Amino acid sequence: MEHFTIATVAEKSPDFRRVLWTGDHTQLVIMTIPPGGEIGEEVHEGIDQILTFVSGTGEARVAGAKREVVAGDLVVVPSGTKHNFVNTGPNPLVLYTVYGPPEHADKAVHHTKEEADEAEAAGKDEPPA
C-alpha cells in the first residue's frame, strides 16, 4: 500500500515536478510552479490528466477556455486537449496530478521547468513501457 497525506507532501516539495508513484495504468505527480511560472502549453495524446490544486492561485487554460484556479479546485484535461496552467499569484502554485496512463519516468524529479524540458527533449523522461 502507498499512502500519502498528499496536500502536505505537495506543499513540502520545492520541485517543479516530482513523480510520487507509478502504476501500470496511472501515475501520481506533485508540482510546484513558481510565481510568474507555468507548466507550458502541451497536449497529451492518449493520456487523461486530473489536476488538484493545493495552494496558490493560477489560471487554467484548457481547450481555449480560461478559468481561475485556487486551493481545492480540480481540473480534468481529457486526452488530446491543449492545456496550460499559469501561476498568477505571489506564492507558489502547488498541485498534484494523476495521469492515466503514466506520462513521466518513474521516480523522476525535475527541480525546475527548464530541467524538465531538457529531460523531455533528451528522451530521459519517458514513462515505463
PDB file of C-alpha atoms in Angstrom:
ATOM      1  CA  MET A   1       0.000   0.000   0.000  1.00  0.00           C
ATOM      2  CA  GLU A   2       1.132   3.507  -0.807  1.00  0.00           C
ATOM      3  CA  HIS A   3      -0.239   6.224   1.473  1.00  0.00           C
ATOM      4  CA  PHE A   4       0.305   9.972   1.169  1.00  0.00           C
ATOM      5  CA  THR A   5      -1.037  12.940   3.067  1.00  0.00           C
ATOM      6  CA  ILE A   6      -0.987  14.449  -0.387  1.00  0.00           C
ATOM      7  CA  ALA A   7      -1.550  18.145   0.371  1.00  0.00           C
ATOM      8  CA  THR A   8       1.245  18.082   2.957  1.00  0.00           C
ATOM      9  CA  VAL A   9       3.626  16.180   0.673  1.00  0.00           C
ATOM     10  CA  ALA A  10       2.903  18.567  -2.200  1.00  0.00           C
ATOM     11  CA  GLU A  11       3.323  21.676  -0.020  1.00  0.00           C
ATOM     12  CA  LYS A  12       6.748  20.496   1.185  1.00  0.00           C
ATOM     13  CA  SER A  13       8.149  19.888  -2.289  1.00  0.00           C
ATOM     14  CA  PRO A  14      10.122  22.748  -3.830  1.00  0.00           C
ATOM     15  CA  ASP A  15      10.487  20.823  -7.116  1.00  0.00           C
ATOM     16  CA  PHE A  16       8.751  21.778 -10.335  1.00  0.00           C
ATOM     17  CA  ARG A  17       7.838  18.110 -10.861  1.00  0.00           C
ATOM     18  CA  ARG A  18       8.227  15.026  -8.671  1.00  0.00           C
ATOM     19  CA  VAL A  19       6.769  11.640  -9.563  1.00  0.00           C
ATOM     20  CA  LEU A  20       5.495  10.051  -6.335  1.00  0.00           C
ATOM     21  CA  TRP A  21       4.050   6.817  -7.664  1.00  0.00           C
ATOM     22  CA  THR A  22       3.753   4.982 -10.963  1.00  0.00           C
ATOM     23  CA  GLY A  23       1.421   2.061 -11.621  1.00  0.00           C
ATOM     24  CA  ASP A  24       0.569   0.122 -14.744  1.00  0.00           C
ATOM     25  CA  HIS A  25      -2.335   2.437 -15.615  1.00  0.00           C
ATOM     26  CA  THR A  26      -1.884   5.690 -13.646  1.00  0.00           C
ATOM     27  CA  GLN A  27       0.776   7.960 -12.198  1.00  0.00           C
ATOM     28  CA  LEU A  28       0.754  10.432  -9.276  1.00  0.00           C
ATOM     29  CA  VAL A  29       2.868  13.574  -9.657  1.00  0.00           C
ATOM     30  CA  ILE A  30       3.249  16.694  -7.493  1.00  0.00           C
ATOM     31  CA  MET A  31       4.187  20.067  -8.976  1.00  0.00           C
ATOM     32  CA  THR A  32       5.233  23.452  -7.650  1.00  0.00           C
ATOM     33  CA  ILE A  33       5.001  26.316 -10.135  1.00  0.00           C
ATOM     34  CA  PRO A  34       6.856  29.458  -9.036  1.00  0.00           C
ATOM     35  CA  PRO A  35       5.249  32.925  -9.178  1.00  0.00           C
ATOM     36  CA  GLY A  36       5.090  34.010 -12.815  1.00  0.00           C
ATOM     37  CA  GLY A  37       5.785  30.434 -13.971  1.00  0.00           C
ATOM     38  CA  GLU A  38       3.724  27.969 -15.933  1.00  0.00           C
ATOM     39  CA  ILE A  39       3.546  24.308 -16.829  1.00  0.00           C
ATOM     40  CA  GLY A  40       3.820  25.190 -20.502  1.00  0.00           C
ATOM     41  CA  GLU A  41       1.287  24.636 -23.251  1.00  0.00           C
ATOM     42  CA  GLU A  42       1.037  20.959 -24.110  1.00  0.00           C
ATOM     43  CA  VAL A  43      -1.169  18.160 -25.409  1.00  0.00           C
ATOM     44  CA  HIS A  44      -1.070  14.582 -24.097  1.00  0.00           C
ATOM     45  CA  GLU A  45      -2.254  12.181 -26.783  1.00  0.00           C
ATOM     46  CA  GLY A  46      -3.740   9.030 -25.266  1.00  0.00           C
ATOM     47  CA  ILE A  47      -3.375  10.344 -21.699  1.00  0.00           C
ATOM     48  CA  ASP A  48      -6.066  11.830 -19.464  1.00  0.00           C
ATOM     49  CA  GLN A  49      -4.956  14.157 -16.665  1.00  0.00           C
ATOM     50  CA  ILE A  50      -6.655  15.245 -13.438  1.00  0.00           C
ATOM     51  CA  LEU A  51      -5.102  18.171 -11.538  1.00  0.00           C
ATOM     52  CA  THR A  52      -5.999  19.134  -7.961  1.00  0.00           C
ATOM     53  CA  PHE A  53      -4.740  22.449  -6.586  1.00  0.00           C
ATOM     54  CA  VAL A  54      -3.372  22.572  -3.042  1.00  0.00           C
ATOM     55  CA  SER A  55      -2.317  26.218  -2.652  1.00  0.00           C
ATOM     56  CA  GLY A  56      -1.662  29.393  -4.584  1.00  0.00           C
ATOM     57  CA  THR A  57      -3.663  30.980  -7.373  1.00  0.00           C
ATOM     58  CA  GLY A  58      -3.431  30.418 -11.061  1.00  0.00           C
ATOM     59  CA  GLU A  59      -5.156  30.284 -14.379  1.00  0.00           C
ATOM     60  CA  ALA A  60      -6.242  27.093 -16.124  1.00  0.00           C
ATOM     61  CA  ARG A  61      -6.120  27.359 -19.913  1.00  0.00           C
ATOM     62  CA  VAL A  62      -7.855  24.320 -21.351  1.00  0.00           C
ATOM     63  CA  ALA A  63      -9.179  23.921 -24.916  1.00  0.00           C
ATOM     64  CA  GLY A  64      -9.195  27.696 -25.439  1.00  0.00           C
ATOM     65  CA  ALA A  65     -11.096  28.475 -22.225  1.00  0.00           C
ATOM     66  CA  LYS A  66      -9.563  30.273 -19.220  1.00  0.00           C
ATOM     67  CA  ARG A  67     -10.557  29.974 -15.585  1.00  0.00           C
ATOM     68  CA  GLU A  68      -9.043  30.938 -12.239  1.00  0.00           C
ATOM     69  CA  VAL A  69      -7.879  28.041 -10.051  1.00  0.00           C
ATOM     70  CA  VAL A  70      -7.362  28.117  -6.275  1.00  0.00           C
ATOM     71  CA  ALA A  71      -6.795  25.613  -3.474  1.00  0.00           C
ATOM     72  CA  GLY A  72      -9.400  22.866  -3.583  1.00  0.00           C
ATOM     73  CA  ASP A  73     -10.116  23.164  -7.305  1.00  0.00           C
ATOM     74  CA  LEU A  74      -9.853  20.163  -9.608  1.00  0.00           C
ATOM     75  CA  VAL A  75      -9.471  20.350 -13.391  1.00  0.00           C
ATOM     76  CA  VAL A  76      -9.865  17.434 -15.803  1.00  0.00           C
ATOM     77  CA  VAL A  77      -7.899  17.524 -19.059  1.00  0.00           C
ATOM     78  CA  PRO A  78      -9.059  14.812 -21.480  1.00  0.00           C
ATOM     79  CA  SER A  79      -6.592  13.149 -23.819  1.00  0.00           C
ATOM     80  CA  GLY A  80      -5.706  15.265 -26.860  1.00  0.00           C
ATOM     81  CA  THR A  81      -6.702  18.588 -25.249  1.00  0.00           C
ATOM     82  CA  LYS A  82      -4.364  21.594 -25.435  1.00  0.00           C
ATOM     83  CA  HIS A  83      -3.733  22.979 -21.956  1.00  0.00           C
ATOM     84  CA  ASN A  84      -1.512  25.129 -19.758  1.00  0.00           C
ATOM     85  CA  PHE A  85      -1.593  26.206 -16.119  1.00  0.00           C
ATOM     86  CA  VAL A  86      -0.076  29.554 -15.141  1.00  0.00           C
ATOM     87  CA  ASN A  87       0.766  30.855 -11.671  1.00  0.00           C
ATOM     88  CA  THR A  88      -0.882  34.286 -11.407  1.00  0.00           C
ATOM     89  CA  GLY A  89      -0.229  34.869  -7.711  1.00  0.00           C
ATOM     90  CA  PRO A  90       2.663  35.974  -5.481  1.00  0.00           C
ATOM     91  CA  ASN A  91       3.166  32.486  -3.962  1.00  0.00           C
ATOM     92  CA  PRO A  92       3.952  29.091  -5.499  1.00  0.00           C
ATOM     93  CA  LEU A  93       1.062  27.305  -7.219  1.00  0.00           C
ATOM     94  CA  VAL A  94       1.100  23.803  -5.725  1.00  0.00           C
ATOM     95  CA  LEU A  95      -0.823  20.874  -7.154  1.00  0.00           C
ATOM     96  CA  TYR A  96      -0.937  17.156  -7.578  1.00  0.00           C
ATOM     97  CA  THR A  97      -1.927  15.447 -10.774  1.00  0.00           C
ATOM     98  CA  VAL A  98      -2.892  11.970 -11.857  1.00  0.00           C
ATOM     99  CA  TYR A  99      -2.046  10.808 -15.384  1.00  0.00           C
ATOM    100  CA  GLY A 100      -3.683   7.797 -16.946  1.00  0.00           C
ATOM    101  CA  PRO A 101      -1.657   6.113 -18.322  1.00  0.00           C
ATOM    102  CA  PRO A 102       1.700   7.343 -16.903  1.00  0.00           C
ATOM    103  CA  GLU A 103       3.326  10.315 -18.649  1.00  0.00           C
ATOM    104  CA  HIS A 104       6.750  10.603 -16.966  1.00  0.00           C
ATOM    105  CA  ALA A 105       9.670   8.408 -15.979  1.00  0.00           C
ATOM    106  CA  ASP A 106       9.114   6.553 -12.701  1.00  0.00           C
ATOM    107  CA  LYS A 107      10.555   8.461  -9.696  1.00  0.00           C
ATOM    108  CA  ALA A 108      11.534  11.417 -11.939  1.00  0.00           C
ATOM    109  CA  VAL A 109      12.428  14.631 -10.105  1.00  0.00           C
ATOM    110  CA  HIS A 110      12.824  17.885 -12.027  1.00  0.00           C
ATOM    111  CA  HIS A 111      13.831  20.809  -9.842  1.00  0.00           C
ATOM    112  CA  THR A 112      12.894  23.440 -12.453  1.00  0.00           C
ATOM    113  CA  LYS A 113      10.783  23.708 -15.608  1.00  0.00           C
ATOM    114  CA  GLU A 114      13.987  24.119 -17.601  1.00  0.00           C
ATOM    115  CA  GLU A 115      15.335  20.852 -16.189  1.00  0.00           C
ATOM    116  CA  ALA A 116      12.020  19.133 -17.010  1.00  0.00           C
ATOM    117  CA  ASP A 117      12.066  20.475 -20.583  1.00  0.00           C
ATOM    118  CA  GLU A 118      15.690  19.338 -21.066  1.00  0.00           C
ATOM    119  CA  ALA A 119      14.909  15.828 -19.786  1.00  0.00           C
ATOM    120  CA  GLU A 120      11.930  15.551 -22.122  1.00  0.00           C
ATOM    121  CA  ALA A 121      13.904  16.833 -25.127  1.00  0.00           C
ATOM    122  CA  ALA A 122      16.718  14.370 -24.401  1.00  0.00           C
ATOM    123  CA  GLY A 123      14.286  11.431 -24.121  1.00  0.00           C
ATOM    124  CA  LYS A 124      15.113  10.978 -20.414  1.00  0.00           C
ATOM    125  CA  ASP A 125      11.537  11.430 -19.163  1.00  0.00           C
ATOM    126  CA  GLU A 126       9.772   8.523 -20.827  1.00  0.00           C
ATOM    127  CA  PRO A 127       7.141   6.552 -18.903  1.00  0.00           C
ATOM    128  CA  PRO A 128       7.820   2.884 -18.159  1.00  0.00           C
ATOM    129  CA  ALA A 129       7.000   0.535 -21.033  1.00  0.00           C
TER     130      ALA A 129
END
